[in-house]
Short mmCIF file of C-alpha atoms and ligand atoms in Angstrom, two decimals:
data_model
loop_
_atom_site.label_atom_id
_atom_site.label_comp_id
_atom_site.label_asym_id
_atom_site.label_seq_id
_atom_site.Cartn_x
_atom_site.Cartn_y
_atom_site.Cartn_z
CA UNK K 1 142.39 68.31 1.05
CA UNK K 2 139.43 69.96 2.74
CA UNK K 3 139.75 70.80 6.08
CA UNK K 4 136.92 70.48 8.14
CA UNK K 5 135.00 69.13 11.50
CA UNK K 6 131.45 67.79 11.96
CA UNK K 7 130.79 68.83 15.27
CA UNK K 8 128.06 67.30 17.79
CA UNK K 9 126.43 69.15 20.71
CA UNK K 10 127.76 69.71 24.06
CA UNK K 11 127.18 67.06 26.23
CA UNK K 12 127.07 64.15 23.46
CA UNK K 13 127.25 60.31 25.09
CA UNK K 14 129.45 58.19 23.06
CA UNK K 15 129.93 54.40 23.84
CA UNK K 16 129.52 51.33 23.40
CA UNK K 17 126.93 48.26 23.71
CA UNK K 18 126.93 45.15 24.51
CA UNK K 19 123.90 42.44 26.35
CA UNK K 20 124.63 39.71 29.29
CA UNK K 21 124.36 36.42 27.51
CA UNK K 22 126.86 37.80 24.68
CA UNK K 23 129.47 39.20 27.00
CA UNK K 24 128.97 37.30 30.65
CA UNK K 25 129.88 33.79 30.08
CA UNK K 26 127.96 31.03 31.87
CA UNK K 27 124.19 31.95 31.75
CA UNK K 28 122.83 28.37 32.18
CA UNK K 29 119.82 29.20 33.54
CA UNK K 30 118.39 31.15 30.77
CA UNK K 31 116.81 30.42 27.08
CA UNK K 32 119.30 31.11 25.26
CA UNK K 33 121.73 28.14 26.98
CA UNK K 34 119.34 25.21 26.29
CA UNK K 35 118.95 26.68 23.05
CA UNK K 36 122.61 25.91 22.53
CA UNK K 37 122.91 22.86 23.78
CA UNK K 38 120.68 21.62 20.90
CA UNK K 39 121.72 20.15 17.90
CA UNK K 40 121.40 22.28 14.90
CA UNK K 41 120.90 25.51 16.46
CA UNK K 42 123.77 27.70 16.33
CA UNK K 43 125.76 27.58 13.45
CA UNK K 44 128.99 25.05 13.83
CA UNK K 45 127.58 23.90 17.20
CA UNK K 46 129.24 27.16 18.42
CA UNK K 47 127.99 27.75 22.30
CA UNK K 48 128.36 30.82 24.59
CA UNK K 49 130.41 29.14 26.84
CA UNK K 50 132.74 31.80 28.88
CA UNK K 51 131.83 34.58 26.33
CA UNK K 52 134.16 37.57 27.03
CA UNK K 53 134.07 36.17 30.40
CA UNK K 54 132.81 39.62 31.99
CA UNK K 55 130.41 37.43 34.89
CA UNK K 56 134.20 36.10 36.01
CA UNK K 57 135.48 39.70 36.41
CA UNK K 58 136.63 40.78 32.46
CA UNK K 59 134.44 43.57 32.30
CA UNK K 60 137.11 45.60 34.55
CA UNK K 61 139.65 45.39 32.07
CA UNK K 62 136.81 46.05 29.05
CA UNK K 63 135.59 49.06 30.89
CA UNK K 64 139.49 50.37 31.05
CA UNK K 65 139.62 50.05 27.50
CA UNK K 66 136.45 52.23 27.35
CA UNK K 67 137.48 54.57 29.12
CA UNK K 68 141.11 54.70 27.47
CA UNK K 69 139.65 55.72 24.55
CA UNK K 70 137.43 58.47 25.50
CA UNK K 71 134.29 57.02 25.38
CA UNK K 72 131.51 58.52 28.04
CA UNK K 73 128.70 55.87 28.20
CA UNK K 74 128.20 52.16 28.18
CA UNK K 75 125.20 50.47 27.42
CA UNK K 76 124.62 47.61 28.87
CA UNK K 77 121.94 44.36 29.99
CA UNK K 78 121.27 42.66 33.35
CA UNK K 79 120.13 39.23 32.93
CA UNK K 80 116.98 38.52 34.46
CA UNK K 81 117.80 34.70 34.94
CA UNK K 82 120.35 35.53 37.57
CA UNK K 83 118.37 37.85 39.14
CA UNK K 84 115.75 35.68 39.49
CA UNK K 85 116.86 32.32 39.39
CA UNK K 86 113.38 30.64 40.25
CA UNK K 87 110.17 32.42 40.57
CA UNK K 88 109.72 34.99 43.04
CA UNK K 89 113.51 34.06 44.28
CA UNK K 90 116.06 36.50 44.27
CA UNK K 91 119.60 36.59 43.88
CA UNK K 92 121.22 39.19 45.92
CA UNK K 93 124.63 38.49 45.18
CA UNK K 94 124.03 38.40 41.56
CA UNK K 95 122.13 41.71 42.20
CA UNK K 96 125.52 43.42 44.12
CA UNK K 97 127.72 41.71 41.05
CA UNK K 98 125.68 44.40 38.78
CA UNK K 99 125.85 46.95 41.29
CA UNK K 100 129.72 46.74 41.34
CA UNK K 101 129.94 46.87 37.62
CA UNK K 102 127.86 49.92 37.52
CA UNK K 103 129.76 51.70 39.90
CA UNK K 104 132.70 50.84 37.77
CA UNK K 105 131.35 52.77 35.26
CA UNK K 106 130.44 55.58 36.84
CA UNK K 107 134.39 55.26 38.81
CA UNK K 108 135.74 55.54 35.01
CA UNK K 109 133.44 58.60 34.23
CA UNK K 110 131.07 56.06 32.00
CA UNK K 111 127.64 56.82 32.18
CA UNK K 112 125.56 53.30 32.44
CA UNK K 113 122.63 53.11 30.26
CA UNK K 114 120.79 49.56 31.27
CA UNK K 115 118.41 47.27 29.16
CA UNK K 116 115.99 44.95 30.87
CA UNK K 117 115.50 41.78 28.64
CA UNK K 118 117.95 41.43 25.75
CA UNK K 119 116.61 38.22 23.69
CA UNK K 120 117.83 35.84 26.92
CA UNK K 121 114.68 35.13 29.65
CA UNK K 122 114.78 32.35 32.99
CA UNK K 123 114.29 28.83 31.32
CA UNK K 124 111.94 29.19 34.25
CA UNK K 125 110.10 31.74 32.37
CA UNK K 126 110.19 30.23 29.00
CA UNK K 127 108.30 26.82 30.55
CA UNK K 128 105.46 28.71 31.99
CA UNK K 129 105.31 30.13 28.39
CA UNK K 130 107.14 33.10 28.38
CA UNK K 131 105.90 35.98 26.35
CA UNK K 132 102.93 33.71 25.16
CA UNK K 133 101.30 33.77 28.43
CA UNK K 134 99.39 37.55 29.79
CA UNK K 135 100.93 37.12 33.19
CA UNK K 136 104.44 37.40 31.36
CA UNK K 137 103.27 41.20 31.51
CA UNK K 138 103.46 41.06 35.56
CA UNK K 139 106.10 38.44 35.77
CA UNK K 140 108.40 41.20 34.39
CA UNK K 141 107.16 43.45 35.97
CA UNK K 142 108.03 41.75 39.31
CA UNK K 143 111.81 41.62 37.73
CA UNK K 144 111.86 45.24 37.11
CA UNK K 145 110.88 46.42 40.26
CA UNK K 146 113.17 44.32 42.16
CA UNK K 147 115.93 45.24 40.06
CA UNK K 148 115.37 49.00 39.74
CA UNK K 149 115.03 49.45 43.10
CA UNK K 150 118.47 47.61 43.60
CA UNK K 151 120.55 49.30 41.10
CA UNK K 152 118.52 53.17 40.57
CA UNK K 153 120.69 54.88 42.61
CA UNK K 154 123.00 54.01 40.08
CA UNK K 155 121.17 53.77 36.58
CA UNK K 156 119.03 56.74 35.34
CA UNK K 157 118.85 55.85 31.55
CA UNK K 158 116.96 52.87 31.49
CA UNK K 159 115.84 50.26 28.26
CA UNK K 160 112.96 48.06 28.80
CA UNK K 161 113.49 45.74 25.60
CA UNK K 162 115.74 45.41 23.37
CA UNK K 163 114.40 45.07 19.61
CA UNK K 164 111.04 43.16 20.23
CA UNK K 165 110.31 43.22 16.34
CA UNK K 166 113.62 41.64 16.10
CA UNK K 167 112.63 38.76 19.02
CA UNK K 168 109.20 37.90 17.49
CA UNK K 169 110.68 37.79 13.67
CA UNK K 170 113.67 35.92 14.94
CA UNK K 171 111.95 33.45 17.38
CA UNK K 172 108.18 32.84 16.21
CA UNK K 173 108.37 33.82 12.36
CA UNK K 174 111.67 32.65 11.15
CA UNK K 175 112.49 29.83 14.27
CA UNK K 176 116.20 30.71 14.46
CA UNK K 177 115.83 32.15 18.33
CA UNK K 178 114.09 30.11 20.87
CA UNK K 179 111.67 29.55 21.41
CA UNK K 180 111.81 28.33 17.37
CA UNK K 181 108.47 28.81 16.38
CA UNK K 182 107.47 29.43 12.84
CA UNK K 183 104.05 29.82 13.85
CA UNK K 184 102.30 33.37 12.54
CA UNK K 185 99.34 33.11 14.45
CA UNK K 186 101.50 33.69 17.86
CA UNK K 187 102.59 36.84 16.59
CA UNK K 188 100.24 39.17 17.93
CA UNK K 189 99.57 37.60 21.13
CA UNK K 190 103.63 38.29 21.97
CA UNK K 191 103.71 41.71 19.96
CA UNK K 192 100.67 42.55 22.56
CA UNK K 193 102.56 41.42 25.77
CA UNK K 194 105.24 42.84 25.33
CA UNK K 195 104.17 46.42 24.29
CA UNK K 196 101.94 46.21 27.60
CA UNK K 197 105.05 44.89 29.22
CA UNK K 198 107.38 47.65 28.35
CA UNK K 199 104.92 49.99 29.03
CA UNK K 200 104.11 48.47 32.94
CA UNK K 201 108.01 48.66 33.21
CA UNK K 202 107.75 52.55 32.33
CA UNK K 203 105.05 53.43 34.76
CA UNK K 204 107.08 50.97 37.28
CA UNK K 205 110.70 52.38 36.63
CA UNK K 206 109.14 56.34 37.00
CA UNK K 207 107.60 55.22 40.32
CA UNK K 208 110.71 54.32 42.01
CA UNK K 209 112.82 56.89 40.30
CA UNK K 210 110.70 59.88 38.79
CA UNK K 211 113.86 61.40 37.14
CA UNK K 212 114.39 58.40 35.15
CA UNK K 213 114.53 58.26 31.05
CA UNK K 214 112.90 55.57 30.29
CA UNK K 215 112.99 54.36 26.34
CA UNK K 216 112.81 50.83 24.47
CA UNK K 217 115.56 49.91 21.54
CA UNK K 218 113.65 49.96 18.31
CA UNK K 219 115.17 48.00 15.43
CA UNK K 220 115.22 50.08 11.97
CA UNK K 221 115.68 47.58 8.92
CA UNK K 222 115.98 49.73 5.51
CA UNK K 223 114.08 47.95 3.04
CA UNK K 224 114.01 48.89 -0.52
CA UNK K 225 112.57 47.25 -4.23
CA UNK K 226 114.89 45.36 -5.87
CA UNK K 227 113.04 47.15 -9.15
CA UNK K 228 111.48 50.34 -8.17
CA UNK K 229 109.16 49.67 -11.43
CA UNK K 230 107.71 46.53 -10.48
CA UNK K 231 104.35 47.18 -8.19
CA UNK K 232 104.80 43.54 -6.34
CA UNK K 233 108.45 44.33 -5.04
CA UNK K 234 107.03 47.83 -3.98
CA UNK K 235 103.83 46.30 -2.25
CA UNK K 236 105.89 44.05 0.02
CA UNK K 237 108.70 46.31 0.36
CA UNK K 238 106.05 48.49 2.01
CA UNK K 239 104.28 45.33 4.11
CA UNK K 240 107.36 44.23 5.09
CA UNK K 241 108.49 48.47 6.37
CA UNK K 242 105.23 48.34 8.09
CA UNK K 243 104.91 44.68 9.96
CA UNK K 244 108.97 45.20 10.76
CA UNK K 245 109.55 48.69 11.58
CA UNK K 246 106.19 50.31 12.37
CA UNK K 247 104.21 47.86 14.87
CA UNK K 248 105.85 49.06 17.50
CA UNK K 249 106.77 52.90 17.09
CA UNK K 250 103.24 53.30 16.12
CA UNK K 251 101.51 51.54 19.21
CA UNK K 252 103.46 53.79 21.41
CA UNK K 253 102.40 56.86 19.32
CA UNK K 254 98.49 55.87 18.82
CA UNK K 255 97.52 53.20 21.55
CA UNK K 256 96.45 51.10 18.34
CA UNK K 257 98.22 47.75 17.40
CA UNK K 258 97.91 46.80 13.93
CA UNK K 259 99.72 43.47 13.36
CA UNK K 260 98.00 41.47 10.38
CA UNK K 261 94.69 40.96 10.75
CA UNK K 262 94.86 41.79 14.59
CA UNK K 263 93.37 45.53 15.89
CA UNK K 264 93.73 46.23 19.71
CA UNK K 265 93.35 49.34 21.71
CA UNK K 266 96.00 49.78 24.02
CA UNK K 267 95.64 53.26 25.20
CA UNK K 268 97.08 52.56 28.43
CA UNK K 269 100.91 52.52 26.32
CA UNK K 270 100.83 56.42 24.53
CA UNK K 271 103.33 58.74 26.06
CA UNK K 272 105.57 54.89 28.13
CA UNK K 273 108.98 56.47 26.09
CA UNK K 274 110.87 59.80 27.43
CA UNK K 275 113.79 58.44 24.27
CA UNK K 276 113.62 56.40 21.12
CA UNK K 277 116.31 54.00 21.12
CA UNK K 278 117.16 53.02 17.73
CA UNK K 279 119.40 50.39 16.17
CA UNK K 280 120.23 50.28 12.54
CA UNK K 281 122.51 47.93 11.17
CA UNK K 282 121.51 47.62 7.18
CA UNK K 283 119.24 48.06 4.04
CA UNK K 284 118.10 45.06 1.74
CA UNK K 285 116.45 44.64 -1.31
CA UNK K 286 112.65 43.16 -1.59
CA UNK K 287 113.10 40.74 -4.69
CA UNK K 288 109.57 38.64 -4.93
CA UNK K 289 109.34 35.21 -6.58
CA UNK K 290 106.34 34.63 -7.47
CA UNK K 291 107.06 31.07 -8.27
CA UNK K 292 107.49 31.49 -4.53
CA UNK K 293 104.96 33.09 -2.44
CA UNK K 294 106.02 31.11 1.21
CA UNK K 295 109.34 33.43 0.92
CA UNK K 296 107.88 36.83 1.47
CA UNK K 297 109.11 37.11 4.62
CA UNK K 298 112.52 35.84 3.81
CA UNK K 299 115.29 38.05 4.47
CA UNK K 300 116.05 39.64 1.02
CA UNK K 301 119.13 40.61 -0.78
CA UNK K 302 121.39 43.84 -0.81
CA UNK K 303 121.62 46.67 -3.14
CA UNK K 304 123.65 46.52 -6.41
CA UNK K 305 127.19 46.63 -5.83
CA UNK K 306 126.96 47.20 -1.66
CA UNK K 307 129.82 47.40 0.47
CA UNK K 308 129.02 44.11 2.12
CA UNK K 309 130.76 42.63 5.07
CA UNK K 310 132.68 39.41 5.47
CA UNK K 311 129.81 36.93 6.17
CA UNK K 312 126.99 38.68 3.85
CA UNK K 313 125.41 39.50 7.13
CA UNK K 314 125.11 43.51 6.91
CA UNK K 315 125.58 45.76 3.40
CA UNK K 316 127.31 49.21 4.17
CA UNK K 317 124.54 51.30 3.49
CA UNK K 318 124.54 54.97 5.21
CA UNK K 319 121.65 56.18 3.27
CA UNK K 320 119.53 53.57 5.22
CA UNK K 321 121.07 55.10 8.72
CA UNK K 322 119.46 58.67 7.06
CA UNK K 323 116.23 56.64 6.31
CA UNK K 324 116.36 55.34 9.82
CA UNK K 325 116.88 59.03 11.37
CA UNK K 326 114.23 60.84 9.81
CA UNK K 327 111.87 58.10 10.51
CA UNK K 328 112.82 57.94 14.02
CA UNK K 329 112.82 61.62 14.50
CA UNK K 330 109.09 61.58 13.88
CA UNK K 331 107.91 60.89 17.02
CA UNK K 332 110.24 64.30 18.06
CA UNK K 333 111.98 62.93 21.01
CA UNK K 334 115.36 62.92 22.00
CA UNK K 335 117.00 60.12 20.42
CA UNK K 336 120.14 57.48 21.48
CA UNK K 337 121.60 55.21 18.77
CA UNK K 338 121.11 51.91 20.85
CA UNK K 339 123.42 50.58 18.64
CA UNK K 340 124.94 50.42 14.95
CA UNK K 341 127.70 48.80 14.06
CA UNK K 342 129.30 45.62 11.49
CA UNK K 343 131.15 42.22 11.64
CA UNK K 344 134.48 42.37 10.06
CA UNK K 345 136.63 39.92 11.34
CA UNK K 346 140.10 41.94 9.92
CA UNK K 347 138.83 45.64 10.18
CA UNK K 348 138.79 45.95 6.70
CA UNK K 349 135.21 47.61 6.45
CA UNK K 350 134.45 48.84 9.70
CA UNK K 351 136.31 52.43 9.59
CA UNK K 352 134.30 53.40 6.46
CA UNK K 353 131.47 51.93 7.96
CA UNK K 354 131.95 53.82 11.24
CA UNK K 355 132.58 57.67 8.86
CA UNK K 356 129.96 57.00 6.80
CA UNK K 357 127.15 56.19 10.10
CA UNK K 358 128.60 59.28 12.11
CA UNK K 359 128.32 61.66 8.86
CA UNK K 360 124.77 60.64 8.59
CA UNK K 361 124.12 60.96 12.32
CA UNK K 362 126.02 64.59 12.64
CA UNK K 363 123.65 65.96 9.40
CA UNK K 364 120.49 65.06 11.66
CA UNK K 365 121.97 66.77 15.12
CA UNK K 366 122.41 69.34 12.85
CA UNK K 367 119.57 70.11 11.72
CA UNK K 368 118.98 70.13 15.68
CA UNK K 369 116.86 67.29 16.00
CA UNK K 370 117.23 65.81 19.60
CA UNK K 371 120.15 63.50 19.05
CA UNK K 372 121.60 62.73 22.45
CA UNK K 373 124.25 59.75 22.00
CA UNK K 374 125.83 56.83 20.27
CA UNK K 375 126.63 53.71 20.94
CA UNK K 376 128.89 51.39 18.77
CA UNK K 377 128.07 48.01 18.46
CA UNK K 378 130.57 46.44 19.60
CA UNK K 379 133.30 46.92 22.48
CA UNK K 380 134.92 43.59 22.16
CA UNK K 381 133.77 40.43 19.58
CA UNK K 382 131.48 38.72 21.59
CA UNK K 383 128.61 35.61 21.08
CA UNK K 384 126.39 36.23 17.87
CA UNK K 385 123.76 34.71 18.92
CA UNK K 386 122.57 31.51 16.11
CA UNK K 387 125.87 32.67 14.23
CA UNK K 388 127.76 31.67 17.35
CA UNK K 389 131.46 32.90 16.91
CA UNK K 390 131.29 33.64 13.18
CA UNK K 391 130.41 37.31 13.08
CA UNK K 392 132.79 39.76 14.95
CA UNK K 393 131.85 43.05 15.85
CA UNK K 394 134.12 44.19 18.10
CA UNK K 395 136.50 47.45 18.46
CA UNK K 396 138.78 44.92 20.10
CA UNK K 397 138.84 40.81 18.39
CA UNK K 398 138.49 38.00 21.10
CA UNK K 399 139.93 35.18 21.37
CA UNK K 400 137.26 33.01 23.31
CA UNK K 401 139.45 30.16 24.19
CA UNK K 402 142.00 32.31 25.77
CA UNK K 403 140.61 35.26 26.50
CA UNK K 404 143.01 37.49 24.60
CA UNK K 405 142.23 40.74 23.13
CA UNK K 406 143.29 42.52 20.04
CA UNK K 407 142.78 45.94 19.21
CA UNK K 408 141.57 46.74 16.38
CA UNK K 409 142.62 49.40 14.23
CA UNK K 410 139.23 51.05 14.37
CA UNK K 411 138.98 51.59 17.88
CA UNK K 412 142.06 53.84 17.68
CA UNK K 413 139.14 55.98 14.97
CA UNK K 414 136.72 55.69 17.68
CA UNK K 415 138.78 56.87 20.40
CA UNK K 416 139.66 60.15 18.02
CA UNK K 417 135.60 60.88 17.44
CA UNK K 418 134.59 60.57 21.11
CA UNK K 419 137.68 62.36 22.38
CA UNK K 420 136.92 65.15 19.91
CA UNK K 421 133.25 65.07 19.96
CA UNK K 422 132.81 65.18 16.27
CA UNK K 423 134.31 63.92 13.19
CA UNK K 424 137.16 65.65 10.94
CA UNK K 425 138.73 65.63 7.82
CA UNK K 426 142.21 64.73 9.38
CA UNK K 427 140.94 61.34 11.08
CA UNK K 428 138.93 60.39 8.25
CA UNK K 429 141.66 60.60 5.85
CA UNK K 430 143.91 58.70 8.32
CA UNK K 431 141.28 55.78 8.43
CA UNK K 432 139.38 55.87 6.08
CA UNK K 433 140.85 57.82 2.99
CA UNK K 434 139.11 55.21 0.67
CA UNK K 435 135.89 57.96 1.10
CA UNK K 436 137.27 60.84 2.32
CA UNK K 437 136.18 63.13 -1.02
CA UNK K 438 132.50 61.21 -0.09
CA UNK K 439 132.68 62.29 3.71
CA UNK K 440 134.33 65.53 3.00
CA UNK K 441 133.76 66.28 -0.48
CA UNK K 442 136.76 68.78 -1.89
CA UNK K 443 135.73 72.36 -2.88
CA UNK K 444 136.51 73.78 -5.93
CA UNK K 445 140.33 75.18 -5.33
CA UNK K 446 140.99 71.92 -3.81
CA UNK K 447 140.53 70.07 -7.13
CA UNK K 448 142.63 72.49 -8.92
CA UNK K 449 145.15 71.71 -6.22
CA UNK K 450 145.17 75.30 -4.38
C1 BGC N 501 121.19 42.76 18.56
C2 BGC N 501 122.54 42.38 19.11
C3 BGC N 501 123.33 41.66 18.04
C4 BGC N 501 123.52 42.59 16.87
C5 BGC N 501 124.40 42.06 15.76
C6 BGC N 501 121.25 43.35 17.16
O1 BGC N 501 120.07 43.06 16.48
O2 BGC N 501 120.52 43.61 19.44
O3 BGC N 501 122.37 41.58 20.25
O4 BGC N 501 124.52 41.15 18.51
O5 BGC N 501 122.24 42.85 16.33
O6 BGC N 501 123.97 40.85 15.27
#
């Protein structure tokens, strides 16, 4: 067997991620807990309820299992809705709840890393007509001040939004997040806010802390033709890169939006990111049916043969991570891996899964481009979201109803890569030997058994 080490720079943050309404338990003053209380919504009728219970204190015991297994960083949400309850009305305790798990993490040598709005908003917010409305860009604003000036003494890495392209697809294109609109026309008008948002929460965050690092999660989908030689699968395969992936990369770079039809100038957002966050999660296939042109947009299918997980939700495809990289490293700053990760309810993917990511992520620090962290998607199973409970992505399985936790085999694999910084043959081949040769491929003497 070859033996060998990928190695990552000095100073490399490895963690994990996770966002209030998935992990806290008992939002009910936000979005995303009306959403579930209607019918139909989230698959099986599945609600939040307690989630991993971390609002009633669980995140102590969470963070010790972070920390037991090496890992450095933690990245994490506050949810605006307990912040600010009502408009303009603040909640201090909720505010000194945060500051107390913050200071846990720095107590257990974890390095916070904190996102502003992850999908959840104040119902309050949502009724005035949340990211619909231009004032959302102040109302935010408002939120970010209040809380950055609360918890900066803590918090220097700092996310505005998590995966806007994600938000509008999922809530005004496709209707499966509130506000369940399947309404195109509202697409630029909220692709508009909230780039001017995120950028008003730069300028705000560097004015109360000018040593912040201040960065938004970017969602990287990997989207290939089903059949490379048919020009309509390649022309959407390329729409559907640009209206996904670009919009919002490319806004920050140029100060131009180009969303369908819509042009704007927003000069006023070039230079609002001192990181790229960037999640990556899969590749698909673009199949078009001509017989049916209203499913363009439709989530496609995977490659050939993939290495798909449990529920069909996410195909195993490293190459895509690569894709993701290089496209990322374009706008040549330093980058964190916001989060990557896969459901797999019995651990029976998520090792190779986990080897075949870092692999991809060690050839692109090694070719020294600025990558500064990782963070695994996700510490313990928590609330999917429309697929409720069905989908577990967790280093550790949860049992919502009790509370229990279960390591999972792959967390042990984790623990080895963060404690040693890097990846080697040795760990590989203890979990994951089904691509060892692929991760580690064998040199010459080693096939002849030297
Ligand atoms: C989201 C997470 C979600 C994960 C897996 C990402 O798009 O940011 O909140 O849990 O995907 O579904």
């Amino acid at each position: 067997m070859t033996r060998a080490r990928y190695q990552f720079p000095k100073d490399f943050l490895w963690g994990t991620a996770t966002a209030s309404h998935q992990v806290e338990g008992g939002n009910t003053n936000n979005d995303w807990w009306h959403w579930e209380q209607q019918a139909d919504r989230i698959l099986h009728g599945h609600r939040s309820n307690e989630a991993c219970g971390w609002w009633q204190g669980k995140w102590t015991e969470d963070l010790d299992r972070a920390q037991e297994t090496y890992q450095n960083s933690h990245r994490l949400s506050i949810e605006w809705s307990r912040i600010e309850p009502h408009p303009a009305v603040w909640d201090e305790t909720a505010l000194e709840r945060y500051r107390g798990m913050l200071q846990g993490m720095l107590d257990r040598g974890i390095e916070p890393m904190v996102t502003l709005v992850h999908f959840s908003h104040p119902q309050w917010f949502i009724e005035k007509g949340g990211w619909l409305l231009d004032q959302s860009v102040e109302l935010f604003e408002r939120y970010v001040r209040k809380s950055v000036v609360a918890l900066g003494d803590l918090v220097k890495k700092w996310v505005t939004i998590n995966e806007p392209n994600v938000y509008i697809y999922s809530g005004f294109v496709e209707g499966a997040f509130p506000p369940g609109l399947t309404d195109l026309r509202k697409v630029p008008i909220v692709t508009r806010n909230l780039l001017k948002a995120h950028a008003v929460a730069y300028e705000a965050i560097h004015e109360i802390l000018p040593e912040a690092q201040v960065g938004l999660a970017h969602h990287y989908r990997s989207f290939v033709p089903a059949d490379s030689g048919n020009i309509l699968d390649r022309t959407v395969t390329s729409f559907r890169h640009r209206a996904f992936n670009n919009v919002f990369p490319e806004a920050l770079r140029t100060g131009k939006m180009k969303m369908l039809h819509w042009r704007e100038s927003l000069p006023e957002i070039v230079g609002t990111q001192d990181f790229f966050g960037l999640n990556y999660y899969t590749r698909e296939t673009v199949d078009v049916d001509i017989s049916k042109p209203g499913q363009i947009l439709r989530t496609g299918d995977y490659p050939e043969g993939a290495d798909v997980s449990p529920t069909g939700f996410i195909a195993n495809v490293p190459e895509g991570f690569w894709e993701a990289l290089q496209w990322a490293h374009d706008d040549d700053l330093p980058i964190y891996i916001t989060e990557n990760g896969v459901e797999d309810t019995d651990d029976h993917i998520r090792s190779r899964f986990l080897a075949g990511h870092i692999r991809e992520l060690w050839r692109a620090a090694n070719f020294n481009w600025k990558i500064k962290g990782y963070y695994h998607w996700t510490l313990v199973d928590n609330f999917e979201w429309e697929r409720g409970w069905t989908q577990r992505f967790g280093l550790w399985g949860l049992d919502p109803k009790t509370q229990a936790r279960k390591k999972r085999p792959t967390a042990d694999f984790y623990a080895e890569i963060c404690k040693m910084n890097g990846l080697s043959s040795e760990v590989v081949a203890q979990y994951a030997p089904e691509i060892l040769d692929q991760i580690f491929p064998p040199r010459r003497s080693d096939d002849l058994g030297a």
